[in-house]
mmCIF file of C-alpha atoms in Angstrom:
data_model
loop_
_atom_site.group_PDB
_atom_site.id
_atom_site.type_symbol
_atom_site.label_atom_id
_atom_site.label_comp_id
_atom_site.label_asym_id
_atom_site.label_seq_id
_atom_site.Cartn_x
_atom_site.Cartn_y
_atom_site.Cartn_z
ATOM 1 C CA MET A 1 -9.739 -64.549 59.391
ATOM 2 C CA THR A 2 -9.969 -61.243 60.393
ATOM 3 C CA HIS A 3 -10.694 -57.724 58.541
ATOM 4 C CA GLN A 4 -7.164 -56.705 58.617
ATOM 5 C CA LEU A 5 -3.778 -57.553 57.289
ATOM 6 C CA PRO A 6 -0.633 -57.159 59.176
ATOM 7 C CA GLY A 7 1.260 -53.689 58.067
ATOM 8 C CA LEU A 8 -1.623 -52.729 55.768
ATOM 9 C CA ASP A 9 -4.070 -49.954 57.444
ATOM 10 C CA ALA A 10 -7.382 -49.151 56.212
ATOM 11 C CA GLU A 11 -6.576 -45.873 54.196
ATOM 12 C CA GLU A 12 -4.475 -48.019 52.198
ATOM 13 C CA ILE A 13 -6.395 -50.995 51.510
ATOM 14 C CA ALA A 14 -9.303 -48.065 50.009
ATOM 15 C CA ARG A 15 -6.657 -46.447 47.768
ATOM 16 C CA VAL A 16 -6.184 -49.980 46.393
ATOM 17 C CA ARG A 17 -10.000 -50.245 45.695
ATOM 18 C CA GLN A 18 -10.703 -47.107 44.087
ATOM 19 C CA PRO A 19 -11.866 -47.197 40.359
ATOM 20 C CA LEU A 20 -8.566 -47.583 38.161
ATOM 21 C CA ALA A 21 -8.463 -43.971 37.386
ATOM 22 C CA THR A 22 -7.673 -42.854 40.853
ATOM 23 C CA ALA A 23 -6.297 -46.553 42.428
ATOM 24 C CA SER A 24 -3.094 -46.842 44.003
ATOM 25 C CA THR A 25 -0.606 -49.608 44.378
ATOM 26 C CA LEU A 26 -0.555 -52.210 46.954
ATOM 27 C CA PRO A 27 1.582 -50.802 49.659
ATOM 28 C CA PRO A 28 5.158 -52.078 50.363
ATOM 29 C CA ALA A 29 4.283 -54.092 53.379
ATOM 30 C CA ALA A 30 2.114 -56.448 50.806
ATOM 31 C CA TYR A 31 5.372 -57.407 49.201
ATOM 32 C CA THR A 32 7.764 -57.471 51.938
ATOM 33 C CA ARG A 33 6.208 -58.997 55.054
ATOM 34 C CA ASP A 34 6.721 -62.596 56.150
ATOM 35 C CA ASP A 35 3.575 -62.910 57.943
ATOM 36 C CA ILE A 36 1.881 -61.459 54.795
ATOM 37 C CA PHE A 37 3.310 -63.991 52.401
ATOM 38 C CA ALA A 38 2.347 -66.739 55.065
ATOM 39 C CA ARG A 39 -1.264 -65.556 54.720
ATOM 40 C CA GLU A 40 -0.830 -65.673 51.188
ATOM 41 C CA THR A 41 -0.056 -69.180 51.490
ATOM 42 C CA GLU A 42 -2.866 -70.265 53.119
ATOM 43 C CA ALA A 43 -5.411 -68.284 51.683
ATOM 44 C CA ILE A 44 -4.367 -68.459 48.042
ATOM 45 C CA PHE A 45 -1.688 -71.000 47.279
ATOM 46 C CA ARG A 46 -3.038 -73.844 49.098
ATOM 47 C CA LYS A 47 -6.708 -73.114 47.737
ATOM 48 C CA SER A 48 -5.741 -72.365 44.073
ATOM 49 C CA TRP A 49 -5.241 -74.356 41.058
ATOM 50 C CA LEU A 50 -1.484 -74.172 40.150
ATOM 51 C CA PRO A 51 0.287 -75.118 37.093
ATOM 52 C CA LEU A 52 2.661 -78.322 37.575
ATOM 53 C CA ALA A 53 3.511 -79.398 34.066
ATOM 54 C CA ARG A 54 2.614 -80.074 30.471
ATOM 55 C CA VAL A 55 1.095 -83.589 29.264
ATOM 56 C CA ASP A 56 3.533 -83.871 26.690
ATOM 57 C CA GLN A 57 6.183 -83.842 29.805
ATOM 58 C CA VAL A 58 5.007 -87.116 30.966
ATOM 59 C CA ALA A 59 3.802 -88.391 27.413
ATOM 60 C CA ARG A 60 4.740 -91.798 27.633
ATOM 61 C CA ARG A 61 2.989 -94.651 30.388
ATOM 62 C CA GLY A 62 5.483 -94.633 33.374
ATOM 63 C CA ASP A 63 6.722 -91.253 32.861
ATOM 64 C CA TYR A 64 7.260 -88.753 36.443
ATOM 65 C CA LEU A 65 8.284 -85.431 37.006
ATOM 66 C CA SER A 66 9.040 -84.904 40.194
ATOM 67 C CA MET A 67 9.124 -81.076 42.520
ATOM 68 C CA ASP A 68 8.293 -79.658 45.976
ATOM 69 C CA LEU A 69 4.862 -77.542 45.641
ATOM 70 C CA LEU A 70 4.324 -75.761 49.151
ATOM 71 C CA GLY A 71 6.528 -77.735 51.120
ATOM 72 C CA GLN A 72 5.051 -80.681 49.880
ATOM 73 C CA PRO A 73 7.375 -83.141 47.775
ATOM 74 C CA ILE A 74 4.781 -84.454 44.783
ATOM 75 C CA MET A 75 5.528 -85.990 41.473
ATOM 76 C CA ILE A 76 2.980 -85.817 38.333
ATOM 77 C CA VAL A 77 2.812 -89.672 37.260
ATOM 78 C CA HIS A 78 1.280 -91.373 34.122
ATOM 79 C CA GLY A 79 0.165 -94.098 35.154
ATOM 80 C CA HIS A 80 0.800 -97.649 33.302
ATOM 81 C CA ASP A 81 -3.114 -97.797 33.654
ATOM 82 C CA GLY A 82 -3.222 -94.316 31.022
ATOM 83 C CA GLN A 83 -4.375 -92.184 34.020
ATOM 84 C CA ILE A 84 -1.887 -89.067 35.164
ATOM 85 C CA ARG A 85 -1.910 -88.456 38.523
ATOM 86 C CA VAL A 86 -0.362 -85.641 41.190
ATOM 87 C CA MET A 87 0.602 -87.474 44.252
ATOM 88 C CA SER A 88 3.074 -87.593 47.610
ATOM 89 C CA ARG A 89 6.707 -88.864 46.796
ATOM 90 C CA THR A 90 7.099 -89.590 50.435
ATOM 91 C CA CYS A 91 7.318 -92.909 51.711
ATOM 92 C CA LEU A 92 4.532 -94.130 53.972
ATOM 93 C CA HIS A 93 7.380 -95.772 56.051
ATOM 94 C CA ARG A 94 9.782 -93.321 57.629
ATOM 95 C CA ALA A 95 9.300 -90.379 55.110
ATOM 96 C CA ALA A 96 12.063 -90.684 52.800
ATOM 97 C CA GLN A 97 11.257 -89.737 49.170
ATOM 98 C CA VAL A 98 10.838 -92.574 46.380
ATOM 99 C CA ALA A 99 11.743 -90.158 43.541
ATOM 100 C CA GLU A 100 13.843 -87.635 42.856
ATOM 101 C CA GLY A 101 13.927 -85.892 38.939
ATOM 102 C CA SER A 102 12.182 -86.857 36.505
ATOM 103 C CA GLY A 103 12.369 -90.311 34.492
ATOM 104 C CA ASN A 104 10.352 -93.686 33.744
ATOM 105 C CA LEU A 105 9.872 -96.265 36.206
ATOM 106 C CA LYS A 106 7.447 -98.907 36.458
ATOM 107 C CA LEU A 107 7.838 -98.837 40.226
ATOM 108 C CA PHE A 108 8.757 -95.967 42.610
ATOM 109 C CA THR A 109 11.422 -97.612 45.077
ATOM 110 C CA CYS A 110 12.023 -96.024 48.313
ATOM 111 C CA PRO A 111 15.997 -95.884 48.640
ATOM 112 C CA TYR A 112 15.646 -96.091 52.794
ATOM 113 C CA HIS A 113 14.005 -99.499 53.439
ATOM 114 C CA ALA A 114 12.949 -100.275 49.632
ATOM 115 C CA TRP A 115 9.414 -100.093 50.103
ATOM 116 C CA SER A 116 7.754 -99.725 46.405
ATOM 117 C CA TYR A 117 4.581 -98.518 44.984
ATOM 118 C CA ASP A 118 3.163 -98.469 41.246
ATOM 119 C CA THR A 119 2.771 -95.893 39.366
ATOM 120 C CA SER A 120 -0.817 -95.285 40.864
ATOM 121 C CA GLY A 121 0.861 -94.754 44.295
ATOM 122 C CA GLN A 122 -0.095 -98.382 45.467
ATOM 123 C CA LEU A 123 2.082 -99.967 47.713
ATOM 124 C CA ILE A 124 3.078 -103.337 46.290
ATOM 125 C CA ARG A 125 6.337 -104.535 48.244
ATOM 126 C CA ALA A 126 7.225 -103.579 52.001
ATOM 127 C CA PRO A 127 10.206 -105.823 52.755
ATOM 128 C CA LEU A 128 10.405 -107.731 56.132
ATOM 129 C CA MET A 129 7.327 -106.500 57.380
ATOM 130 C CA ASP A 130 6.192 -110.315 58.262
ATOM 131 C CA GLY A 131 5.938 -109.499 61.906
ATOM 132 C CA ALA A 132 3.979 -106.531 61.988
ATOM 133 C CA GLU A 133 0.409 -107.234 63.041
ATOM 134 C CA ALA A 134 -2.703 -106.150 61.281
ATOM 135 C CA PHE A 135 -0.166 -104.143 58.208
ATOM 136 C CA PRO A 136 -2.806 -103.307 56.135
ATOM 137 C CA GLU A 137 -0.489 -103.246 52.992
ATOM 138 C CA PRO A 138 -3.347 -103.449 50.264
ATOM 139 C CA ALA A 139 -4.926 -100.176 52.051
ATOM 140 C CA CYS A 140 -1.482 -97.963 51.518
ATOM 141 C CA ARG A 141 -1.500 -96.122 48.763
ATOM 142 C CA LEU A 142 0.607 -92.379 48.583
ATOM 143 C CA PRO A 143 -1.577 -89.516 49.043
ATOM 144 C CA GLN A 144 -3.109 -88.329 46.060
ATOM 145 C CA VAL A 145 -3.299 -84.311 45.110
ATOM 146 C CA ARG A 146 -7.128 -83.272 43.297
ATOM 147 C CA MET A 147 -5.628 -82.298 39.808
ATOM 148 C CA GLU A 148 -7.068 -81.351 36.459
ATOM 149 C CA ILE A 149 -6.018 -81.043 32.867
ATOM 150 C CA TRP A 150 -6.878 -77.683 31.037
ATOM 151 C CA GLN A 151 -5.400 -77.009 27.815
ATOM 152 C CA GLY A 152 -2.760 -79.110 28.164
ATOM 153 C CA PHE A 153 -1.612 -78.255 31.420
ATOM 154 C CA ILE A 154 -1.650 -80.316 34.484
ATOM 155 C CA LEU A 155 -2.696 -78.511 37.178
ATOM 156 C CA ALA A 156 -2.947 -78.983 40.943
ATOM 157 C CA ASN A 157 -5.160 -77.829 43.844
ATOM 158 C CA PHE A 158 -4.636 -79.008 47.980
ATOM 159 C CA ASP A 159 -8.041 -77.467 48.481
ATOM 160 C CA ALA A 160 -10.981 -80.657 48.166
ATOM 161 C CA ASN A 161 -13.422 -77.981 47.857
ATOM 162 C CA ALA A 162 -12.115 -75.369 45.340
ATOM 163 C CA ALA A 163 -14.349 -75.209 42.354
ATOM 164 C CA PRO A 164 -13.248 -76.882 39.245
ATOM 165 C CA PHE A 165 -10.630 -74.463 37.192
ATOM 166 C CA ALA A 166 -11.944 -74.744 33.538
ATOM 167 C CA PRO A 167 -15.684 -73.322 34.355
ATOM 168 C CA GLN A 168 -14.052 -70.298 35.899
ATOM 169 C CA VAL A 169 -11.856 -69.263 32.571
ATOM 170 C CA THR A 170 -14.008 -70.339 29.785
ATOM 171 C CA THR A 171 -13.849 -66.614 28.618
ATOM 172 C CA PHE A 172 -10.293 -66.918 28.412
ATOM 173 C CA ALA A 173 -10.094 -69.997 26.956
ATOM 174 C CA ALA A 174 -12.185 -68.477 24.225
ATOM 175 C CA CYS A 175 -10.042 -65.701 23.591
ATOM 176 C CA PHE A 176 -7.143 -68.114 23.118
ATOM 177 C CA GLU A 177 -9.158 -70.902 21.069
ATOM 178 C CA ALA A 178 -7.433 -70.001 17.827
ATOM 179 C CA PHE A 179 -4.130 -70.646 19.174
ATOM 180 C CA ARG A 180 -4.535 -74.649 19.799
ATOM 181 C CA LEU A 181 -2.783 -74.472 23.180
ATOM 182 C CA ASN A 182 -3.483 -77.911 24.015
ATOM 183 C CA GLU A 183 -1.330 -79.120 20.983
ATOM 184 C CA MET A 184 2.071 -77.499 22.263
ATOM 185 C CA ALA A 185 4.974 -79.109 23.531
ATOM 186 C CA VAL A 186 7.652 -77.953 25.841
ATOM 187 C CA VAL A 187 10.986 -77.470 23.935
ATOM 188 C CA ARG A 188 13.486 -75.491 26.030
ATOM 189 C CA THR A 189 12.939 -74.396 30.016
ATOM 190 C CA LEU A 190 15.061 -71.746 31.599
ATOM 191 C CA GLU A 191 15.437 -71.424 34.932
ATOM 192 C CA PHE A 192 16.397 -68.088 37.165
ATOM 193 C CA ASP A 193 16.556 -67.789 41.106
ATOM 194 C CA SER A 194 15.038 -64.310 41.845
ATOM 195 C CA GLN A 195 15.240 -62.479 44.834
ATOM 196 C CA TRP A 196 12.062 -60.526 45.293
ATOM 197 C CA ASN A 197 8.401 -61.147 46.057
ATOM 198 C CA TRP A 198 6.360 -63.108 43.570
ATOM 199 C CA LYS A 199 3.946 -60.470 42.972
ATOM 200 C CA VAL A 200 6.733 -57.879 41.513
ATOM 201 C CA LEU A 201 7.252 -60.389 38.912
ATOM 202 C CA VAL A 202 3.636 -61.210 38.028
ATOM 203 C CA GLU A 203 3.071 -56.846 37.950
ATOM 204 C CA ASN A 204 6.087 -56.782 35.711
ATOM 205 C CA PHE A 205 4.501 -59.183 33.109
ATOM 206 C CA MET A 206 1.369 -57.876 33.203
ATOM 207 C CA GLU A 207 2.061 -54.455 32.133
ATOM 208 C CA ALA A 208 3.524 -52.759 28.532
ATOM 209 C CA TYR A 209 4.057 -48.935 30.322
ATOM 210 C CA HIS A 210 7.528 -50.375 30.899
ATOM 211 C CA HIS A 211 8.496 -51.061 27.516
ATOM 212 C CA VAL A 212 9.673 -46.806 27.044
ATOM 213 C CA ALA A 213 11.992 -47.640 29.432
ATOM 214 C CA VAL A 214 13.183 -50.942 30.252
ATOM 215 C CA HIS A 215 12.681 -52.636 26.600
ATOM 216 C CA PRO A 216 12.985 -49.315 24.479
ATOM 217 C CA ASP A 217 15.357 -51.622 21.679
ATOM 218 C CA THR A 218 13.680 -54.504 22.191
ATOM 219 C CA PHE A 219 9.462 -54.653 22.870
ATOM 220 C CA GLU A 220 8.902 -50.995 22.298
ATOM 221 C CA PRO A 221 9.753 -50.640 18.684
ATOM 222 C CA ALA A 222 7.956 -53.810 18.038
ATOM 223 C CA TYR A 223 4.686 -53.084 20.602
ATOM 224 C CA HIS A 224 4.151 -49.620 21.399
ATOM 225 C CA ALA A 225 3.542 -48.901 25.167
ATOM 226 C CA ARG A 226 0.996 -46.588 24.153
ATOM 227 C CA ASP A 227 -1.275 -49.077 22.332
ATOM 228 C CA SER A 228 -1.783 -51.922 24.667
ATOM 229 C CA ARG A 229 -4.886 -52.734 26.047
ATOM 230 C CA ILE A 230 -6.447 -55.057 28.630
ATOM 231 C CA PRO A 231 -10.102 -56.279 28.087
ATOM 232 C CA ASP A 232 -12.529 -56.797 31.239
ATOM 233 C CA SER A 233 -12.527 -59.576 32.796
ATOM 234 C CA ASP A 234 -15.111 -62.083 33.989
ATOM 235 C CA GLY A 235 -13.144 -64.479 35.990
ATOM 236 C CA PRO A 236 -9.555 -64.942 38.124
ATOM 237 C CA TRP A 237 -7.757 -63.922 34.805
ATOM 238 C CA SER A 238 -6.146 -60.570 32.999
ATOM 239 C CA ILE A 239 -5.083 -60.638 29.458
ATOM 240 C CA LEU A 240 -2.527 -57.814 28.088
ATOM 241 C CA HIS A 241 -3.147 -57.207 24.452
ATOM 242 C CA MET A 242 0.181 -55.819 23.025
ATOM 243 C CA PRO A 243 -0.707 -54.808 19.120
ATOM 244 C CA ALA A 244 1.962 -55.196 16.671
ATOM 245 C CA ALA A 245 3.693 -51.817 15.500
ATOM 246 C CA HIS A 246 4.458 -53.107 12.047
ATOM 247 C CA SER A 247 2.676 -55.445 10.028
ATOM 248 C CA ASP A 248 5.664 -57.862 9.082
ATOM 249 C CA MET A 249 5.045 -61.317 10.393
ATOM 250 C CA PRO A 250 7.705 -62.032 13.153
ATOM 251 C CA PRO A 251 10.265 -64.112 12.293
ATOM 252 C CA GLY A 252 10.733 -68.200 13.077
ATOM 253 C CA LEU A 253 8.112 -70.541 12.812
ATOM 254 C CA PRO A 254 5.104 -70.127 10.739
ATOM 255 C CA PRO A 255 1.917 -68.860 12.307
ATOM 256 C CA ALA A 256 -0.470 -71.369 13.768
ATOM 257 C CA GLU A 257 -2.944 -72.562 11.013
ATOM 258 C CA GLY A 258 -6.018 -70.709 11.310
ATOM 259 C CA LEU A 259 -4.946 -68.019 12.705
ATOM 260 C CA GLU A 260 -6.123 -64.273 11.666
ATOM 261 C CA GLU A 261 -3.086 -61.850 10.942
ATOM 262 C CA TRP A 262 -3.530 -59.799 13.732
ATOM 263 C CA GLN A 263 -3.952 -62.941 16.143
ATOM 264 C CA ALA A 264 -0.075 -63.976 14.044
ATOM 265 C CA ARG A 265 1.501 -60.973 14.518
ATOM 266 C CA ASP A 266 0.374 -59.234 18.234
ATOM 267 C CA LEU A 267 1.816 -60.276 21.390
ATOM 268 C CA PHE A 268 -0.364 -61.058 24.390
ATOM 269 C CA ALA A 269 0.503 -61.456 28.116
ATOM 270 C CA SER A 270 -1.985 -62.880 30.444
ATOM 271 C CA VAL A 271 -1.941 -64.317 34.135
ATOM 272 C CA LEU A 272 -4.616 -67.218 35.366
ATOM 273 C CA TYR A 273 -4.835 -66.206 39.084
ATOM 274 C CA PRO A 274 -2.443 -65.894 41.046
ATOM 275 C CA HIS A 275 0.602 -66.789 39.295
ATOM 276 C CA PHE A 276 -0.074 -68.944 35.811
ATOM 277 C CA LEU A 277 1.690 -66.404 33.446
ATOM 278 C CA LEU A 278 1.475 -67.234 29.460
ATOM 279 C CA GLY A 279 2.777 -65.113 26.757
ATOM 280 C CA ILE A 280 0.919 -65.895 23.531
ATOM 281 C CA GLN A 281 2.174 -64.935 19.955
ATOM 282 C CA GLY A 282 1.823 -67.080 16.997
ATOM 283 C CA SER A 283 3.026 -70.275 17.114
ATOM 284 C CA VAL A 284 4.925 -70.000 20.459
ATOM 285 C CA LEU A 285 3.609 -69.952 23.841
ATOM 286 C CA THR A 286 6.066 -68.839 26.613
ATOM 287 C CA TRP A 287 5.230 -70.282 30.054
ATOM 288 C CA TYR A 288 6.422 -68.574 33.437
ATOM 289 C CA GLN A 289 6.203 -70.964 35.897
ATOM 290 C CA LEU A 290 6.414 -69.503 39.405
ATOM 291 C CA PHE A 291 7.403 -71.229 42.913
ATOM 292 C CA PRO A 292 7.044 -68.702 45.635
ATOM 293 C CA GLU A 293 9.357 -69.712 48.436
ATOM 294 C CA ALA A 294 9.251 -66.778 50.618
ATOM 295 C CA ALA A 295 8.369 -63.192 50.786
ATOM 296 C CA ASP A 296 11.577 -62.121 48.805
ATOM 297 C CA ARG A 297 12.337 -65.274 46.924
ATOM 298 C CA LEU A 298 10.626 -67.443 44.062
ATOM 299 C CA THR A 299 11.890 -69.714 41.546
ATOM 300 C CA LEU A 300 11.078 -69.087 37.695
ATOM 301 C CA ARG A 301 11.120 -71.577 35.030
ATOM 302 C CA ILE A 302 10.263 -70.164 31.920
ATOM 303 C CA HIS A 303 8.784 -73.272 29.337
ATOM 304 C CA ILE A 304 8.956 -72.297 25.659
ATOM 305 C CA CYS A 305 6.389 -74.597 24.021
ATOM 306 C CA VAL A 306 5.308 -74.934 20.135
ATOM 307 C CA PRO A 307 2.925 -76.913 18.359
ATOM 308 C CA ALA A 308 4.509 -80.739 18.701
ATOM 309 C CA ASP A 309 4.434 -80.992 14.520
ATOM 310 C CA ASP A 310 6.887 -77.819 14.370
ATOM 311 C CA THR A 311 9.330 -79.691 16.242
ATOM 312 C CA ALA A 312 9.891 -82.059 12.858
ATOM 313 C CA PHE A 313 10.735 -78.681 10.477
ATOM 314 C CA GLU A 314 14.129 -78.708 9.534
ATOM 315 C CA GLY A 315 16.623 -76.568 11.331
ATOM 316 C CA PHE A 316 14.038 -76.278 14.280
ATOM 317 C CA ASP A 317 16.656 -76.687 16.792
ATOM 318 C CA LEU A 318 18.363 -73.364 15.628
ATOM 319 C CA ILE A 319 14.961 -71.873 15.753
ATOM 320 C CA ALA A 320 14.459 -72.890 19.435
ATOM 321 C CA GLU A 321 18.042 -71.639 20.491
ATOM 322 C CA GLU A 322 16.956 -68.407 18.963
ATOM 323 C CA ILE A 323 13.646 -68.055 20.737
ATOM 324 C CA SER A 324 15.528 -69.323 24.028
ATOM 325 C CA GLN A 325 18.055 -66.427 23.305
ATOM 326 C CA MET A 326 15.483 -63.839 22.808
ATOM 327 C CA VAL A 327 13.356 -64.999 25.571
ATOM 328 C CA THR A 328 16.507 -64.965 27.909
ATOM 329 C CA ALA A 329 17.589 -61.485 26.527
ATOM 330 C CA ILE A 330 13.974 -59.585 27.541
ATOM 331 C CA HIS A 331 13.933 -61.508 30.857
ATOM 332 C CA LEU A 332 17.425 -60.366 31.432
ATOM 333 C CA GLU A 333 16.303 -56.678 31.112
ATOM 334 C CA ASP A 334 13.519 -57.349 33.428
ATOM 335 C CA ILE A 335 15.484 -58.505 35.942
ATOM 336 C CA GLY A 336 17.206 -55.167 36.324
ATOM 337 C CA ALA A 337 14.218 -53.336 36.562
ATOM 338 C CA ASN A 338 12.871 -56.041 39.419
ATOM 339 C CA ASP A 339 15.764 -55.526 41.047
ATOM 340 C CA THR A 340 15.814 -51.778 41.643
ATOM 341 C CA VAL A 341 11.617 -52.214 42.523
ATOM 342 C CA TRP A 342 12.633 -54.753 45.120
ATOM 343 C CA LYS A 343 15.314 -52.059 46.490
ATOM 344 C CA GLY A 344 12.613 -49.517 46.505
ATOM 345 C CA LEU A 345 9.791 -51.675 48.101
ATOM 346 C CA ASN A 346 12.161 -52.528 51.061
ATOM 347 C CA ALA A 347 13.310 -48.353 51.618
ATOM 348 C CA PRO A 348 11.700 -46.747 54.832
ATOM 349 C CA MET A 349 10.332 -43.990 52.783
ATOM 350 C CA THR A 350 8.760 -45.917 49.781
ATOM 351 C CA ALA A 351 4.992 -45.384 50.111
ATOM 352 C CA GLN A 352 1.960 -46.425 47.635
ATOM 353 C CA GLY A 353 2.359 -45.127 44.338
ATOM 354 C CA ARG A 354 -0.344 -44.384 41.543
ATOM 355 C CA LEU A 355 -1.425 -46.459 39.283
ATOM 356 C CA SER A 356 -1.074 -45.669 35.206
ATOM 357 C CA PRO A 357 -4.087 -46.496 32.875
ATOM 358 C CA LEU A 358 -1.997 -48.759 30.934
ATOM 359 C CA GLU A 359 -1.916 -50.747 34.116
ATOM 360 C CA LYS A 360 -5.220 -52.066 34.565
ATOM 361 C CA ALA A 361 -4.133 -55.993 34.858
ATOM 362 C CA ILE A 362 -2.451 -54.633 37.827
ATOM 363 C CA TRP A 363 -5.626 -52.964 39.204
ATOM 364 C CA GLN A 364 -7.894 -56.232 38.296
ATOM 365 C CA TYR A 365 -4.998 -58.604 39.967
ATOM 366 C CA ASN A 366 -4.814 -56.198 43.065
ATOM 367 C CA GLN A 367 -8.676 -56.655 43.554
ATOM 368 C CA TRP A 368 -8.982 -60.158 43.422
ATOM 369 C CA TRP A 369 -5.870 -60.308 45.639
ATOM 370 C CA LEU A 370 -7.496 -58.433 48.560
ATOM 371 C CA GLU A 371 -10.960 -60.642 47.826
ATOM 372 C CA GLN A 372 -8.739 -63.515 48.910
ATOM 373 C CA MET A 373 -6.691 -61.937 51.723
ATOM 374 C CA LEU A 374 -9.634 -60.123 53.693
ATOM 375 C CA PRO A 375 -13.055 -62.456 51.981
ATOM 376 C CA GLU A 376 -15.364 -60.763 54.414
ATOM 377 C CA GLY A 377 -14.614 -57.559 52.648
ATOM 378 C CA GLY A 378 -13.277 -55.747 55.534
ATOM 379 C CA ALA A 379 -10.604 -53.347 55.919
#
């Protein structure tokens, strides 16, 4: 990989690398150029741990969930041997897809020629192949993707040489140990098509500075922008801590057992690089799952999670619906902000801006982004 990035010059990169007090944003080209996105795909996405699902979404043996990841059709399968796997869902015969959507199956049968695979991906039936010489049916298995389970999340990585995920985020996990994230279950999923670069959404998620203008009647009265703070990071992650402006406990579900009062009241936004976004407050975990598709497009799924035991509370469906409506309302406000940012980033007179001290998480993220995109440290 070269020391340069298309559309970014040495002076622009140097401005990003300044200490926070004098640092600038990434240049507009970092968001808008297709060749930058192509390099991100190879240098970042294909080498990173990407969250695919929660374990509770494939809780039973035979449960599966299919999706496309970086152009590869995959499925997460809870095997009948008890193992959860991530594997290709493309038939080994003529490349049709053996599964769509989600459900529970003992066999995945290709709709084209009826080749069938068990829940480990092993081919067990290929009709009318008797005349095919040296056809090694027992050796045919759907390609497997490296995976890891962390805090109830199923993550995958296409890079066989990537370092394991959990050791990189031990400090992060310790910060949220009391919230027992591994006990959460998905209760609602919202989906949005977003017509901007994926980093626009990540940046919006990771600063409270915009509360004063974008959320003046929603977030700002409850979490003052000026009070937000970002701790130093020792790994590929950032945390935005937003202390509550009032001492009242948030409405809805009771706080998780074992939380201190400030933990139950305050709001936390976090990113595990590159785009694993978690909003945490009390008993509610909001997971923003990003699927970048092009420099100017991504699909966003917002999964609302609560402790699995809380779903048995009387009136839980109403509480879950109220949480969903609140999350939707906040995101609709953010959509308007991101739309105008995207228009500005594509304007010919737009240049780098200066970061606020309240945008430390963006600064942290930008340093990591440059390290991945310019691995030799050049400009």
